[in-house]
Coordinates of C-alpha atoms in Angstrom, one line a residue:
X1 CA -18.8 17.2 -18.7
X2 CA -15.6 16.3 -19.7
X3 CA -14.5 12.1 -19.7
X4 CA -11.3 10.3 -20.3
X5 CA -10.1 7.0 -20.3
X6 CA -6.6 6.0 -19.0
X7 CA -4.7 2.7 -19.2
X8 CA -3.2 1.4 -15.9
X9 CA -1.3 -2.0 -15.4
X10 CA -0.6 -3.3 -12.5
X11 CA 2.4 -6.4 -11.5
X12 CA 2.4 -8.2 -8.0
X13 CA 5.5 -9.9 -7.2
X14 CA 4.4 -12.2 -4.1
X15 CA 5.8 -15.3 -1.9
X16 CA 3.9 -17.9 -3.9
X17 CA 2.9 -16.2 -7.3
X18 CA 2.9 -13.5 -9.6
X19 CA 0.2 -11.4 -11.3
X20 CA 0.0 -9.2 -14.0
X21 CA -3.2 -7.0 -14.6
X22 CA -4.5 -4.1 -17.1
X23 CA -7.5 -2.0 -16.6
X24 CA -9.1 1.2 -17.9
X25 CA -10.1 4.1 -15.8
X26 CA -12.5 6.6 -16.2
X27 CA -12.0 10.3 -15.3
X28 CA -14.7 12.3 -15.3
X29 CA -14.4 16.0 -14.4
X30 CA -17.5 18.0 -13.0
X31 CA -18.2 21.1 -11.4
X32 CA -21.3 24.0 -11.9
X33 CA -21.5 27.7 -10.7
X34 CA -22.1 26.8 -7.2
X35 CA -19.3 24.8 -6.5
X36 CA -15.3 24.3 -7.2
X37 CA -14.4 21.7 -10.4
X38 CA -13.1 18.5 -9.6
X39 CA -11.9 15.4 -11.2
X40 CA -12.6 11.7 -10.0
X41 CA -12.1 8.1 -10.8
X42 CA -15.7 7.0 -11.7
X43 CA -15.2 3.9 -13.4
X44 CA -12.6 1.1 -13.4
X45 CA -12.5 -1.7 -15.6
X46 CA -10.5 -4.7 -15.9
X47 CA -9.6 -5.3 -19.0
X48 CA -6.8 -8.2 -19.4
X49 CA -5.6 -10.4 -16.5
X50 CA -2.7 -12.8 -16.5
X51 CA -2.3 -16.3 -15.5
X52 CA -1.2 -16.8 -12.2
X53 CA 2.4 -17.5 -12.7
X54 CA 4.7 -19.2 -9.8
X55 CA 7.5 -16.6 -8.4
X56 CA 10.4 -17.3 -9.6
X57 CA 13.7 -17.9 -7.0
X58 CA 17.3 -18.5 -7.4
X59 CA 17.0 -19.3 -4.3
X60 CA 15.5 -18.6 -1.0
X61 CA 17.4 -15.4 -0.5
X62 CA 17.0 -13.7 -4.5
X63 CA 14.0 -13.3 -6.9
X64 CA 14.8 -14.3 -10.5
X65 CA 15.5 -10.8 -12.2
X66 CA 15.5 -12.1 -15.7
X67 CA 12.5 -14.3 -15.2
X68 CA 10.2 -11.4 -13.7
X69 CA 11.7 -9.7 -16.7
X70 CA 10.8 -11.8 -19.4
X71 CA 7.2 -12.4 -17.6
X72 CA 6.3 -8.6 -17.6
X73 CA 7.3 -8.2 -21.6
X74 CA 5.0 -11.1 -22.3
X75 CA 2.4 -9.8 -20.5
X76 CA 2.7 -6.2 -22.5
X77 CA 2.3 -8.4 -25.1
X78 CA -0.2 -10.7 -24.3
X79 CA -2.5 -7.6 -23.5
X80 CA -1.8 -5.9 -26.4
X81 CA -0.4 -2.9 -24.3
X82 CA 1.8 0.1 -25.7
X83 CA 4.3 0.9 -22.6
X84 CA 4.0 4.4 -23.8
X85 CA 0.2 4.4 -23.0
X86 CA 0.4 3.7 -19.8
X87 CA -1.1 6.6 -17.3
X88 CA -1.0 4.8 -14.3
X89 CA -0.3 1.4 -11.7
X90 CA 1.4 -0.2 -9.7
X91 CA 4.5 -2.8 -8.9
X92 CA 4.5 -4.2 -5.8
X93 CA 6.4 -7.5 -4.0
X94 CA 4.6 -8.3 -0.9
X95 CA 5.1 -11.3 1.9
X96 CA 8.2 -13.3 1.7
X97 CA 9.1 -11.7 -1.4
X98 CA 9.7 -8.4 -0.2
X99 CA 12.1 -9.4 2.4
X100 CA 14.5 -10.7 -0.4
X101 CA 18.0 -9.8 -0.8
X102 CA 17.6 -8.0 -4.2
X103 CA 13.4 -6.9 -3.8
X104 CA 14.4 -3.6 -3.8
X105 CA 17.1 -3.5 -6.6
X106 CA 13.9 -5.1 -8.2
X107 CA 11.8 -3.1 -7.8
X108 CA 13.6 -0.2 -9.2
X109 CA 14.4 -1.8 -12.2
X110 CA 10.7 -3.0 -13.4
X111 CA 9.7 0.7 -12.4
X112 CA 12.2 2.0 -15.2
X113 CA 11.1 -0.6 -17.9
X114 CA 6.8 -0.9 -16.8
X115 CA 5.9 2.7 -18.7
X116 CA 6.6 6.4 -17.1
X117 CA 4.0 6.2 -14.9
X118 CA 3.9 3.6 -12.8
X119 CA 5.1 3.5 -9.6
X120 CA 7.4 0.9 -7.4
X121 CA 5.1 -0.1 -4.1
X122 CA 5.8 -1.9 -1.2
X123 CA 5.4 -2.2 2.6
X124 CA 2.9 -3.7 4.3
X125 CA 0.8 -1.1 5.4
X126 CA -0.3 -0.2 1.8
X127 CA -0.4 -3.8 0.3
X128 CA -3.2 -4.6 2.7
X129 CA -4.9 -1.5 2.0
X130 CA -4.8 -2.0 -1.6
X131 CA -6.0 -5.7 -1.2
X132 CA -8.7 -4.5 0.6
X133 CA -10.0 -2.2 -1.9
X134 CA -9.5 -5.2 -5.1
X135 CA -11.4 -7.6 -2.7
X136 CA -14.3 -5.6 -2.2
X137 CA -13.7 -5.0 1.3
X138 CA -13.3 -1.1 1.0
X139 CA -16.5 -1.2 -0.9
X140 CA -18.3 -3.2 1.7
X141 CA -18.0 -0.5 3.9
X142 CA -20.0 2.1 2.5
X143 CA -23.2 -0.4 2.5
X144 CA -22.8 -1.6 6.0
X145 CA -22.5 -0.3 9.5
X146 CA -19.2 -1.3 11.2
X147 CA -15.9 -2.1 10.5
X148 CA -14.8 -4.3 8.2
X149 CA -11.4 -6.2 8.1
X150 CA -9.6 -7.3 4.9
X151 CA -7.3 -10.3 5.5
X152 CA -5.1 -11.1 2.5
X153 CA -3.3 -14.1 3.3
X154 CA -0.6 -15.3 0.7
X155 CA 2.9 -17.7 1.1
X156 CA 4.5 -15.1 3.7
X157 CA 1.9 -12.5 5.2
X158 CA -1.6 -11.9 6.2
X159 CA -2.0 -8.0 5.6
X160 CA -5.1 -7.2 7.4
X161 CA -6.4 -3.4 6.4
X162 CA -9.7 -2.5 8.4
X163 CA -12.2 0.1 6.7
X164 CA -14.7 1.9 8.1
X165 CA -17.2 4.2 5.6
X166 CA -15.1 3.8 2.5
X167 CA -11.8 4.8 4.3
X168 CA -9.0 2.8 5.8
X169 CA -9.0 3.5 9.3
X170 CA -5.8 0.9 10.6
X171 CA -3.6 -1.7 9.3
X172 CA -1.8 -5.1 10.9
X173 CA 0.6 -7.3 9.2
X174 CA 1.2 -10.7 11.1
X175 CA 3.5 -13.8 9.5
X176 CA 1.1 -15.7 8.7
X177 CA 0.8 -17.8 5.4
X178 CA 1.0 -21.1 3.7
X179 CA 4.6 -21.4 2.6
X180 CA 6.4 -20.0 6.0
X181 CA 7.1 -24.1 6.7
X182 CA 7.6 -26.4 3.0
X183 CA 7.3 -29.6 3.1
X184 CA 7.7 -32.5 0.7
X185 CA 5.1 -35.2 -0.3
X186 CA 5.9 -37.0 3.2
X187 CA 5.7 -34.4 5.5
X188 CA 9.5 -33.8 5.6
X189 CA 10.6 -29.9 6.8
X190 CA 12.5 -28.6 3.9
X191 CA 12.2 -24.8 4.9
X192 CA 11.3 -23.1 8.3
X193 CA 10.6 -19.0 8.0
X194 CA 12.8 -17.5 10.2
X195 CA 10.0 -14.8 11.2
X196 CA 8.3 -17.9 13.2
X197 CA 10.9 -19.5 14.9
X198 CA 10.0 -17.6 17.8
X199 CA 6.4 -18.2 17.6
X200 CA 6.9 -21.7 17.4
X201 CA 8.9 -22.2 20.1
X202 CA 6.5 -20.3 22.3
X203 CA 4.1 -23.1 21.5
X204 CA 5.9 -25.8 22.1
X205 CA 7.0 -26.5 18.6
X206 CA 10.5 -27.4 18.2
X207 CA 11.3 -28.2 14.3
X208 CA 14.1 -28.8 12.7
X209 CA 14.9 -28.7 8.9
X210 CA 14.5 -32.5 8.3
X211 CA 11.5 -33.2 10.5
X212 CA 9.2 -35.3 9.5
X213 CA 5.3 -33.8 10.4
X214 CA 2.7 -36.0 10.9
X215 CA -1.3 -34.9 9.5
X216 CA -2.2 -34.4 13.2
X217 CA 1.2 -32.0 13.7
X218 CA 0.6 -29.9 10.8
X219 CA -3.0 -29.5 12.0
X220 CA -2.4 -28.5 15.5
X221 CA 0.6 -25.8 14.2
X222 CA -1.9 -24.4 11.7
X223 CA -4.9 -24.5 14.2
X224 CA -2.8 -22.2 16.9
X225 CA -1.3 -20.3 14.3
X226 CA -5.2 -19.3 12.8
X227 CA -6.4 -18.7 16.9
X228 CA -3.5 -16.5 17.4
X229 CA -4.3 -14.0 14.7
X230 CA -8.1 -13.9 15.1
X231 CA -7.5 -13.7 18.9
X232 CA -5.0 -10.8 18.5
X233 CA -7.5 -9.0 16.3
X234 CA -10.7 -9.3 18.7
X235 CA -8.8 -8.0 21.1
X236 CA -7.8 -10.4 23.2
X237 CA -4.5 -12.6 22.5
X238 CA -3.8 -16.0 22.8
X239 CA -1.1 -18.4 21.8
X240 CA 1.7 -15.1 22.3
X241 CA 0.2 -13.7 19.1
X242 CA 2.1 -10.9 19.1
X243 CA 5.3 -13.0 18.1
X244 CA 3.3 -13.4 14.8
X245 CA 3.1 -8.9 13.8
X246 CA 5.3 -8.0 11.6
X247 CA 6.3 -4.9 13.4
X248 CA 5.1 -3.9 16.6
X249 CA 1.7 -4.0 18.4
X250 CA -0.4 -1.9 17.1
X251 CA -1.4 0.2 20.5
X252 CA -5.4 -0.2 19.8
X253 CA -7.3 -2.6 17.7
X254 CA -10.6 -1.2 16.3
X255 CA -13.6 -3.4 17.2
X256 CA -13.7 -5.1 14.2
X257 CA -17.5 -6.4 12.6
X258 CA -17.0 -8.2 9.5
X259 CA -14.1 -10.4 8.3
X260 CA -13.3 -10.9 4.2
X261 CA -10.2 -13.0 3.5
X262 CA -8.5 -12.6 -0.1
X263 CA -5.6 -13.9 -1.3
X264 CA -4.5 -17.4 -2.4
X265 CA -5.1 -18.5 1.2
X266 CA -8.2 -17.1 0.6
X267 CA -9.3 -18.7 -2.4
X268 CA -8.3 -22.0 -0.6
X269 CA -10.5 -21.8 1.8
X270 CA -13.5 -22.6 -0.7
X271 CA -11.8 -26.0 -1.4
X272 CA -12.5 -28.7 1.5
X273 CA -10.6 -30.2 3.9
X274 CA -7.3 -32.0 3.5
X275 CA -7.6 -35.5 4.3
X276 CA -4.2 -36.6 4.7
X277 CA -0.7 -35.3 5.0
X278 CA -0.1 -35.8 0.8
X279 CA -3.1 -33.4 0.6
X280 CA -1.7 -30.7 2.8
X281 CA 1.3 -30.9 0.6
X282 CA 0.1 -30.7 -2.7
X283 CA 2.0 -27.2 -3.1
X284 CA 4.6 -28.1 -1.0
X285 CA 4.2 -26.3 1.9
X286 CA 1.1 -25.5 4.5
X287 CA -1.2 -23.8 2.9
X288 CA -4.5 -26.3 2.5
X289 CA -4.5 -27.1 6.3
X290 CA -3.8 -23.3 6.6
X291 CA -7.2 -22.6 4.9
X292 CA -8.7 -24.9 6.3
X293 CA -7.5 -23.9 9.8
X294 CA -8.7 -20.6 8.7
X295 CA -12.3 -21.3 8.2
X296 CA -12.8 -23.3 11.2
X297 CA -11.4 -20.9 13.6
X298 CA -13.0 -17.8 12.3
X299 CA -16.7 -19.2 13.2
X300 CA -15.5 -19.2 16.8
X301 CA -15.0 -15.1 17.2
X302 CA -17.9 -12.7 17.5
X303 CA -17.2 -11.5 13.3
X304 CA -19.5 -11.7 10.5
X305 CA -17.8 -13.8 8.5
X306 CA -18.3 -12.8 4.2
X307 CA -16.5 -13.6 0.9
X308 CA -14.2 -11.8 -0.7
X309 CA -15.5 -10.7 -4.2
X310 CA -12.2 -11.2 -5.3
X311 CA -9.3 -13.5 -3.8
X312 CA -5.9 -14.6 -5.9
X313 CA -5.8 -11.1 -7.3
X314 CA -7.1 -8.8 -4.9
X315 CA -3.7 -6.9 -4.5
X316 CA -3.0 -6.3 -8.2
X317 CA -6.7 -5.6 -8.8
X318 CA -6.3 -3.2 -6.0
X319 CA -2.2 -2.2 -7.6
X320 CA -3.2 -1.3 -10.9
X321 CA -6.7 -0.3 -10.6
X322 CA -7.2 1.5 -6.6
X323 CA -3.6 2.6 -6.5
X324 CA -4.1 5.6 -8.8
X325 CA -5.9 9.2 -7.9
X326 CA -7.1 12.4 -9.2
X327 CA -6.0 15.8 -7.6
X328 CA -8.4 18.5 -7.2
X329 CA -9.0 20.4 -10.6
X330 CA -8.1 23.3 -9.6
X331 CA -4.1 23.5 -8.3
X332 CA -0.8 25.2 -8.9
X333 CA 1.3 23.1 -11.3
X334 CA 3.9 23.7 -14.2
X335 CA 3.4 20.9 -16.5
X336 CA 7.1 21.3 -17.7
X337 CA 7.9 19.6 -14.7
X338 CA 5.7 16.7 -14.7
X339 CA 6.4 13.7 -13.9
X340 CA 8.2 13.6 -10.6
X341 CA 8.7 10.2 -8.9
X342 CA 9.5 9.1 -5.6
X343 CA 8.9 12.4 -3.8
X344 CA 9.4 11.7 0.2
X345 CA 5.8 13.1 1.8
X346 CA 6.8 15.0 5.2
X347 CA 3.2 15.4 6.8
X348 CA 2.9 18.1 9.3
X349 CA -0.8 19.6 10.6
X350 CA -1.3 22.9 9.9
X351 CA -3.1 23.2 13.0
X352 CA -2.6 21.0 16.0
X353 CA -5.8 18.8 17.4
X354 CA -8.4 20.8 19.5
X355 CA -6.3 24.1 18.6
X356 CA -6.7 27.4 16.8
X357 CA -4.3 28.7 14.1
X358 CA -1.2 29.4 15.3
X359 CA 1.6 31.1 13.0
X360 CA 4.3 31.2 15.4
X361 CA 3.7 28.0 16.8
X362 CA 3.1 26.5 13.1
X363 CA 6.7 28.2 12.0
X364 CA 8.2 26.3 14.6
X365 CA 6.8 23.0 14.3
X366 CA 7.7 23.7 10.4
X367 CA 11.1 24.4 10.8
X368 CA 11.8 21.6 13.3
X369 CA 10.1 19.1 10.4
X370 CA 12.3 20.7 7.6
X371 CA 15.7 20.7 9.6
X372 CA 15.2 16.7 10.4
X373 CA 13.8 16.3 6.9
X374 CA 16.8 18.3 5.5
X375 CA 19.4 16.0 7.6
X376 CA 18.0 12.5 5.4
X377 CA 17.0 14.4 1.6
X378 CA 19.0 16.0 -0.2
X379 CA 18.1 18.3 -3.5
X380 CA 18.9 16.7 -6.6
X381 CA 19.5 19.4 -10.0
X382 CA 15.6 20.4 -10.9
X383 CA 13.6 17.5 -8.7
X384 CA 12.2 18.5 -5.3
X385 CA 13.9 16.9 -2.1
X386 CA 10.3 16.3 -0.1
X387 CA 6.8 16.8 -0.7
X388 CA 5.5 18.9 2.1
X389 CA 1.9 17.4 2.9
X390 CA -0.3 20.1 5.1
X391 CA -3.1 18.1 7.3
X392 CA -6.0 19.7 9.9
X393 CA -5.9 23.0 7.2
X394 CA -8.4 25.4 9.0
X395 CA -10.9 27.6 7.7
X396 CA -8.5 29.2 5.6
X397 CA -8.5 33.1 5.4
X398 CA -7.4 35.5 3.3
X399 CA -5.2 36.5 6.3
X400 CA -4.1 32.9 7.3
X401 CA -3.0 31.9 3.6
X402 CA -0.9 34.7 3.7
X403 CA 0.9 33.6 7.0
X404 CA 0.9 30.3 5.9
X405 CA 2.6 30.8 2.6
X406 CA 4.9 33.2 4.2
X407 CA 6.3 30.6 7.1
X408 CA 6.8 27.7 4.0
X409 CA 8.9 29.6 1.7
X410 CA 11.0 31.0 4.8
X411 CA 11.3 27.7 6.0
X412 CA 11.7 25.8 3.1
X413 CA 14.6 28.2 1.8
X414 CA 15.8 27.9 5.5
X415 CA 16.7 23.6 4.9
X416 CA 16.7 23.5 1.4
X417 CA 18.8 26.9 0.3
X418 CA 19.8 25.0 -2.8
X419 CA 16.4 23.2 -3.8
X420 CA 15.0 25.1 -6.9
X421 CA 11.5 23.2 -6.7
X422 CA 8.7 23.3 -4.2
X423 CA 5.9 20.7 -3.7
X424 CA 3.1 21.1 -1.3
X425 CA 0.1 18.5 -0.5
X426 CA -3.1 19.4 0.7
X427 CA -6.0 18.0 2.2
X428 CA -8.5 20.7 1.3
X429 CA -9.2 22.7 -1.2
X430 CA -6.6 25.5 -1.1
X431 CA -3.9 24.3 -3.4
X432 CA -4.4 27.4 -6.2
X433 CA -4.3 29.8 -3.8
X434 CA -1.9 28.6 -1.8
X435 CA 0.5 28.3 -4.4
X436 CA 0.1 31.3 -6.0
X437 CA 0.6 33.3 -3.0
X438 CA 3.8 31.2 -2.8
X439 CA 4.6 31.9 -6.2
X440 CA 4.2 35.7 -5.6
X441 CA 6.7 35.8 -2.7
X442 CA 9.5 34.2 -4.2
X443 CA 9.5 35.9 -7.5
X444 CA 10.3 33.5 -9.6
X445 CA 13.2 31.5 -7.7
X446 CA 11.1 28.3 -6.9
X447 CA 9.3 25.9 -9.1
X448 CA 5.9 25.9 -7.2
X449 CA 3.6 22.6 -7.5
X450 CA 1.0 22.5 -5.1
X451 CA -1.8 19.8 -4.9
X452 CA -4.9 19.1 -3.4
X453 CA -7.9 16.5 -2.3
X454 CA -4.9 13.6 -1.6
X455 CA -4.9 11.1 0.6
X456 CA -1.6 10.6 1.8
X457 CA -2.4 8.8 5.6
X458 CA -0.5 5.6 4.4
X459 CA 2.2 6.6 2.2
X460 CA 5.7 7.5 2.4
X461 CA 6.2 9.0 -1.3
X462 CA 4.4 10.1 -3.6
X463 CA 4.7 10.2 -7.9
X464 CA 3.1 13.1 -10.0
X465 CA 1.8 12.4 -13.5
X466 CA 0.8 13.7 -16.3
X467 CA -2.7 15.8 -16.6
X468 CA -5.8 13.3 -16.9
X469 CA -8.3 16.1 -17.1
X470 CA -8.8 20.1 -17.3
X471 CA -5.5 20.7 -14.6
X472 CA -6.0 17.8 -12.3
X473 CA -3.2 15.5 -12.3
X474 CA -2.9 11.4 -11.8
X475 CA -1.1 10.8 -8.5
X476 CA 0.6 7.7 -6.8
X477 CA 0.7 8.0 -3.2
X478 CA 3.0 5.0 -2.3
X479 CA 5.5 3.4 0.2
X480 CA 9.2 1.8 -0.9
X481 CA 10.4 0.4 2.6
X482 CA 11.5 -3.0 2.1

């Protein structure tokens, strides 16, 4: 059968430090008379990886533009990388970094100067996913029972994705990480993370920029601050934990088996125990009584505790090698059009949980989705304004494709009257027909790309590339929140 091999690069902008990777993958597409085509990802390779470089700040409100700048040129260099060959990857600024003033401005920029296909990502949700996959963690779970929980612990978060049978099943971001307090050689506060003021006071820790720390007070914040996210996580809290998420608490925690902790915290955690307050501060900040902290406290909780096959680089691994997908081989797409980045994904199930097919009730629930969707994107001259992603697809009959395309073009032309382009995700294998029965009913006045076998659960956007194989197409399913 069929094999290609694509370049793919991949650039994590963190709190602490910055990462630059470049792998090969290999497409392979299959299929016999008993079965539909398809295309997948069956080997990854990394090929060149980067020193670890420190972040550069103008200060602690803006990343250094011209410095990321001149650091991903170098690193097309270094790895003897044409931008033009580049099929696939990532950018991403997670922790601390992403909060800055200019992170998105960033972002947007690199994007346009990395090579046509890569794609902008942020957000927590999908960081700790993808860190989970470079770690080994997403791996782990198809040779074990159980749940396993990545924890990737840098300067500003601890993105914890938990797997379950090579999937991602939930993700948690807490503020937790090494440089959220900065000290200097003597223990003196130099910077305090506003995202744990709160936390801090709650445990009757009242610092000031200018504060001096002793070894036993850097200990006993780090100690609580490690309790309160392992308690959160097995399910019961301590220490007001849930001053620590990110965003709000998550409404169920899945019983978690395993732990794996990546990330520079991570990799710290090998090291032994600082002695003294000068060897907490080696980097300036927290994060070797963090690690430290770490690895005592998880031995007290009920999780199998394993190493990460992969720490300081989990997330770009993950960026520029995970990130990337294959559509099904056999789909509904005008290659004239490709690429399209940046598509908003508006998910809506085809049919609703523990119910039959419904057309009216479908058309409804449709056109409610399109009218909100219609109020925030607008259509641009030849680009689509969403990408409408179809989950829980049923059975799907001759008779039900046809009611199905009929209630998306009517809709669609409903919100979008002056959109000339159409793009539909699937979950199963219906994306051909699908969009040629589309295609039929408009005659010609839509653009029709329709897509199947993606995963789109924790992404917000989506970018369509280039074919890799036969018809299948590279895809980056993504988030840009900052």
């Amino acid at each position: 059968m069929p094999e290609n091999w694509i370049t793919s690069i991949g650039l994590d902008i963190g709190t602490s430090t910055t990462k630059f990777i470049a792998s090969q993958l290999l497409i392979s597409e299959s299929g016999n008379g008993f079965s539909l085509p398809s295309c997948q990802i069956v080997d990854r390779r990394v090929t060149y990886s980067s020193p670890i470089y420190t972040t550069p700040l103008i200060n602690d409100y803006k990343i250094d533009m011209d410095k990321i700048t001149c650091i991903l040129e170098r690193e097309y260099g270094n790895s003897q990388i044409r931008m033009e060959n580049v099929k696939a990857g990532a950018i991403i600024i997670t922790g601390e970094a992403a909060q800055k003033e200019n992170a998105q401005s960033i972002i947007h920029y690199l994007a346009d100067r990395a090579g046509d296909f890569v794609v902008a990502t942020a957000g927590a949700d999908l960081e700790g996913i993808l860190a989970g996959k470079g770690s080994g963690a997403l791996r782990r779970s198809t040779q074990v029972e159980g749940i396993i929980a990545n924890i990737d612990i840098g300067g500003g978060t601890a993105n914890v994705a938990l797997f379950q049978n090579g999937r991602a099943i939930q993700t948690i971001t807490f503020n937790v990480g090494g440089r959220l307090i900065r000290l200097t050689e003597s223990g003196r506060i130099v910077y305090i993370s506003d995202a744990i003021q709160l936390w801090l006071k709650k445990n009757d820790f009242y610092l000031e920029l200018g504060d001096t720390l002793t070894f036993p007070q850097v200990q006993e914040i780090c100690n609580k601050m490690s309790d309160s996210m392992f308690s959160f996580l097995s399910g019961c809290p301590q220490y007001s934990a849930e001053l620590l998420l990110l965003d709000s608490q998550p409404t169920e925690i899945f019983p978690i088996d395993e732990v794996i902790i990546s990330g520079g915290i991570g990799q710290m955690m090998r090291n032994g125990p600082p002695a003294t307050i000068r060897n907490v501060t080696k980097y300036g900040d927290i994060g070797p009584q963090l690690a430290h902290s770490l690895n005592e406290s998880v031995h007290a909780y009920s999780f199998i505790f394993t190493q990460a096959q992969e720490t300081t680089k989990a997330t770009v691994i993950g960026a520029g090698m995970q990130n990337t997908e294959v559509s099904g081989a056999t789909i509904y797409v005008n290659e004239a059009l490709l690429p399209i980045k940046n598509i908003p994904i508006c998910t809506i199930p085809v049919v609703e949980k523990n119910h039959q097919w419904e057309p009216e009730s479908f058309q409804i629930r449709l056109g409610d989705l399109l009218e909100q969707a219609g109020k925030i994107y607008h259509a641009k001259e030849n680009e689509p304004p969403i990408a409408l992603a179809l989950s829980n697809i049923p059975n799907c009959t001759y008779q039900i494709l046809q009611e199905l395309s009929t209630s998306i073009l009517e809709q669609f032309r409903n919100n979008f009257p002056s959109s000339h382009c159409l793009v539909i995700l699937c979950d199963s294998d219906i994306a051909k027909a699908l969009g040629q029965a589309i295609a039929r009913r408009c005659h010609g006045t839509l653009d029709i790309l329709c897509i199947d076998q993606i995963d789109f659960t924790y992404g917000d956007y989506i970018d369509l590339g280039l074919p890799v194989a036969g018809e299948s197409i590279s895809i980056s399913v993504k988030t840009l929140a900052f």
